[in-house]
Coordinates of C-alpha atoms in Angstrom, one line a residue:
R970 CA -381.2 123.9 -57.6
L971 CA -378.3 123.1 -59.7
N972 CA -377.3 119.5 -59.8
G973 CA -379.2 119.0 -56.7
Q974 CA -377.8 121.9 -54.4
Q975 CA -379.7 125.3 -53.6
L976 CA -378.4 127.7 -56.4
S977 CA -380.5 130.9 -55.9
M978 CA -383.7 132.5 -54.9
T979 CA -385.9 134.7 -56.5
M980 CA -389.4 136.2 -56.2
R981 CA -390.8 135.7 -59.9
T982 CA -394.0 135.9 -61.6
P983 CA -394.8 132.0 -62.3
G984 CA -394.9 131.0 -65.8
H985 CA -392.0 130.3 -68.3
D986 CA -390.0 128.8 -65.5
V987 CA -387.9 126.6 -67.5
E988 CA -386.9 129.9 -69.9
L989 CA -386.4 131.7 -66.5
I990 CA -383.8 129.6 -65.4
H991 CA -381.8 128.6 -68.6
G992 CA -381.6 132.5 -69.2
F993 CA -380.3 133.1 -65.4
L994 CA -377.7 130.4 -65.7
H995 CA -376.8 131.5 -69.1
A996 CA -376.0 135.1 -67.8
E997 CA -374.3 133.5 -64.8
G998 CA -372.0 131.8 -66.9
Y999 CA -373.2 128.2 -66.1
I1000 CA -374.3 127.2 -69.5
T1001 CA -373.8 128.0 -72.8
N1002 CA -376.5 126.2 -74.8
R1003 CA -379.5 124.1 -74.4
D1004 CA -377.4 121.1 -74.8
D1005 CA -375.4 121.8 -71.4
I1006 CA -378.7 120.9 -69.3
R1007 CA -379.6 117.2 -69.1
E1008 CA -382.9 117.4 -67.4
A1009 CA -384.8 120.3 -65.8
R1010 CA -387.7 119.3 -63.3
Y1011 CA -390.0 120.8 -60.6
C1012 CA -388.8 119.0 -57.3
D1013 CA -391.3 116.7 -55.8
G1014 CA -391.9 117.4 -52.2
A1015 CA -390.1 120.3 -52.1
V1016 CA -392.3 121.6 -49.3
V1017 CA -393.6 119.5 -46.2
E1018 CA -396.8 120.6 -44.8
D1019 CA -396.2 121.6 -41.2
D1020 CA -399.8 120.0 -40.0
S1021 CA -399.7 116.9 -41.9
G1022 CA -396.3 116.0 -42.4
F1023 CA -397.0 115.2 -46.1
E1024 CA -394.8 116.3 -48.8
R1025 CA -396.1 118.4 -51.6
N1026 CA -395.0 120.1 -54.9
T1027 CA -395.5 123.8 -54.8
Y1028 CA -393.9 124.3 -58.4
N1029 CA -392.0 126.9 -57.0
V1030 CA -388.7 124.9 -56.8
M1031 CA -386.6 123.7 -60.0
D1032 CA -383.9 121.3 -60.0
F1033 CA -381.8 121.5 -63.1
T1034 CA -378.9 118.8 -64.1
T1035 CA -376.1 119.9 -66.5
R1036 CA -374.4 117.2 -68.7
T1037 CA -371.1 117.7 -67.3
I1038 CA -371.6 117.7 -63.5
T1039 CA -367.7 118.6 -63.0
T1040 CA -368.2 121.9 -64.7
A1041 CA -370.9 123.1 -62.2
P1042 CA -369.2 125.1 -58.9
V1043 CA -369.4 123.3 -55.7
I1044 CA -372.1 125.7 -53.9
T1045 CA -372.0 125.5 -49.7
K1046 CA -374.6 128.0 -49.3
P1047 CA -377.7 129.6 -50.9
F1048 CA -376.8 132.9 -52.4
L1049 CA -378.7 135.6 -54.3
T1050 CA -377.1 137.0 -57.7
S1051 CA -377.9 139.1 -60.5
S1052 CA -374.6 139.6 -62.4
A1053 CA -372.9 138.0 -65.2
C1054 CA -369.8 136.3 -64.8
G1055 CA -368.0 137.8 -68.0
V1056 CA -368.5 138.8 -71.7
C1057 CA -366.6 137.2 -74.5
H1058 CA -368.5 138.9 -77.6
D1059 CA -367.1 141.5 -80.0
F1060 CA -370.0 143.9 -80.6
V1061 CA -369.4 144.9 -83.9
P1062 CA -372.1 146.7 -85.4
T1063 CA -374.0 144.5 -88.0
F1064 CA -377.3 146.6 -88.3
A1065 CA -378.4 150.2 -88.1
M1066 CA -382.3 150.7 -86.8
Q1067 CA -384.5 153.4 -87.8
P1068 CA -386.0 155.2 -84.9
S1069 CA -389.3 154.7 -86.6
H1070 CA -389.1 151.2 -85.9
L1071 CA -387.9 151.3 -82.3
L1072 CA -390.7 153.6 -81.6
R1073 CA -393.2 151.5 -83.1
A1074 CA -392.0 148.5 -81.2
Q1075 CA -392.0 150.4 -77.8
R1076 CA -395.8 151.5 -79.0
E1077 CA -397.0 148.2 -79.3
L1078 CA -395.3 146.7 -76.4
G1079 CA -398.3 147.1 -74.3
D1080 CA -400.2 144.9 -76.8
G1081 CA -398.3 141.7 -75.5
Q1082 CA -398.7 142.7 -71.5
A1083 CA -401.6 141.0 -70.7
A1084 CA -400.4 141.0 -66.9
F1085 CA -399.6 144.5 -66.9
S1086 CA -403.0 145.2 -68.5
K1087 CA -404.4 143.8 -65.1
T1088 CA -402.1 144.9 -62.4
G1089 CA -399.7 147.6 -63.8
G1090 CA -397.2 146.1 -61.6
V1091 CA -395.2 144.0 -63.8
H1092 CA -392.4 144.3 -66.1
A1093 CA -391.8 143.1 -69.7
A1094 CA -388.8 142.4 -72.1
A1095 CA -389.0 141.7 -75.7
L1096 CA -386.8 141.0 -78.3
L1097 CA -387.3 142.6 -81.6
T1098 CA -385.5 142.4 -85.4
P1099 CA -383.8 145.4 -86.4
E1100 CA -386.8 146.4 -88.3
G1101 CA -388.8 146.2 -85.0
E1102 CA -390.8 143.1 -85.3
R1103 CA -390.8 141.3 -82.3
L1104 CA -389.8 137.7 -81.7
V1105 CA -390.7 137.3 -78.3
L1106 CA -392.1 139.0 -75.1
R1107 CA -392.4 138.0 -71.4
E1108 CA -393.6 139.6 -68.4
D1109 CA -392.7 139.3 -64.8
V1110 CA -392.7 141.3 -61.5
G1111 CA -388.6 141.6 -61.6
R1112 CA -387.2 143.2 -64.8
H1113 CA -384.2 141.2 -64.5
N1114 CA -386.4 138.1 -64.7
A1115 CA -388.0 139.3 -67.8
V1116 CA -384.7 139.7 -69.4
D1117 CA -383.7 136.3 -68.1
K1118 CA -387.3 134.8 -70.0
V1119 CA -386.7 136.4 -73.1
I1120 CA -382.8 135.2 -73.5
G1121 CA -383.7 131.7 -72.0
W1122 CA -386.5 131.7 -74.8
A1123 CA -383.6 132.5 -77.4
L1124 CA -381.2 129.8 -76.0
L1125 CA -384.0 127.1 -76.1
E1126 CA -384.6 128.2 -79.5
D1127 CA -380.7 128.0 -80.7
R1128 CA -380.6 131.7 -81.8
L1129 CA -377.8 132.4 -79.6
P1130 CA -375.7 134.7 -80.0
L1131 CA -378.3 137.5 -80.7
N1132 CA -376.1 139.5 -82.8
D1133 CA -379.2 140.7 -84.9
A1134 CA -381.7 141.4 -82.1
V1135 CA -382.7 144.1 -79.9
L1136 CA -383.6 143.9 -76.4
L1137 CA -386.6 146.3 -75.5
V1138 CA -387.5 146.7 -71.6
S1139 CA -390.3 148.3 -69.8
S1140 CA -388.2 149.5 -67.3
R1141 CA -384.9 151.8 -66.5
A1142 CA -381.9 149.8 -67.6
S1143 CA -379.5 148.5 -64.9
F1144 CA -375.8 147.4 -65.1
E1145 CA -377.2 143.6 -64.6
I1146 CA -379.5 144.1 -67.6
V1147 CA -376.6 145.2 -69.8
Q1148 CA -374.5 142.3 -68.7
K1149 CA -377.2 139.8 -69.3
A1150 CA -378.0 141.3 -72.8
A1151 CA -374.0 141.1 -73.5
M1152 CA -373.5 137.6 -72.4
A1153 CA -376.2 136.8 -75.2
G1154 CA -374.4 138.7 -77.9
I1155 CA -377.1 141.7 -78.0
G1156 CA -375.6 145.0 -79.5
L1157 CA -378.8 147.5 -79.0
I1158 CA -380.5 147.8 -75.7
A1159 CA -383.6 150.2 -75.5
C1160 CA -385.3 151.1 -72.1
V1161 CA -388.6 152.8 -72.0
S1162 CA -387.2 154.7 -68.5
A1163 CA -383.8 155.5 -67.7
P1164 CA -380.4 153.8 -67.8
S1165 CA -378.0 154.0 -64.5
S1166 CA -374.8 155.7 -64.8
L1167 CA -373.0 152.1 -64.2
A1168 CA -375.3 150.8 -67.1
I1169 CA -374.0 153.5 -69.6
D1170 CA -370.4 152.9 -68.6
T1171 CA -370.6 149.3 -69.1
A1172 CA -372.6 149.5 -72.3
Q1173 CA -370.0 152.1 -73.7
R1174 CA -367.1 149.9 -72.5
L1175 CA -368.4 147.0 -74.3
G1176 CA -369.7 148.8 -77.4
I1177 CA -373.3 148.3 -77.1
T1178 CA -375.7 150.7 -78.0
L1179 CA -378.0 151.9 -75.3
C1180 CA -381.0 154.2 -75.5
G1181 CA -383.2 155.5 -72.7
F1182 CA -386.6 157.3 -72.4
V1183 CA -388.2 155.4 -75.5
R1184 CA -391.3 157.2 -75.6
S1185 CA -393.8 157.0 -78.7
E1186 CA -396.5 159.7 -79.2
G1187 CA -398.9 159.2 -81.9
D1188 CA -396.8 158.5 -85.0
D1189 CA -394.2 160.2 -83.8
G1190 CA -391.8 160.1 -80.3
R1191 CA -388.2 160.6 -79.1
F1192 CA -385.2 158.6 -77.3
N1193 CA -382.0 159.5 -76.0
V1194 CA -378.8 157.5 -77.6
Y1195 CA -376.2 157.6 -74.5
C1196 CA -373.6 155.3 -76.5
G1197 CA -373.2 153.6 -79.7
I1198 CA -375.0 155.7 -82.0
E1199 CA -373.7 153.8 -85.2
R1200 CA -376.7 151.2 -84.6
I1201 CA -379.1 153.9 -85.3
D1202 CA -380.2 154.9 -88.7
L1203 CA -380.5 158.7 -88.9
S1204 CA -380.5 159.1 -92.4
G1205 CA -383.9 159.7 -92.8
S1206 CA -384.5 161.8 -89.5
E1207 CA -384.6 165.7 -89.3
S1208 CA -381.4 167.3 -88.0

């Protein structure tokens, strides 16, 4: 709920809910930094027990209040959404990542996936430095939610825009993931699976580097670069 009105509903893996919603609101253009939120709380009495009539807190409903109520939209009905409102960053390359650093980060991605190791059914998103060092990793049953969680973390840490960060996802790269990354100022996206054609077109139009099928094999590996090759340092690679 945003300012007391239902805004969106999503199926998510519980945990890091405040990060999730901050990331979602940022991607949708409702907030730009942590100071835009005055209060975030789980809703008491969100559900009424059918048999007893007593209200209870399920910790599945959160109410976010913005500092400037007039900037929030007038919401007349609940809706589901996963796209961003617009992009205002100038994606000028500020670094070039060595392939070995990206492949090492993908190889080490599983080390932080506690839920995946038990279930095999959740996605992960991680923010990396250009040297491949992990800044944060979050898991969720929804790949878009995992991305919202890491961007929400960055927003709460006052790290936006993420001009010098890399987004690594354990899934395919969708158009929505490219939009979310773009809103956060991320110039390099790497996915373990395939990107969609719309994701490629969007990344190319925005000047974002998009890598797919990032797979490490021992100390080696390979990946495809669909656009933005200038952020990949090939000086030490074999021709």
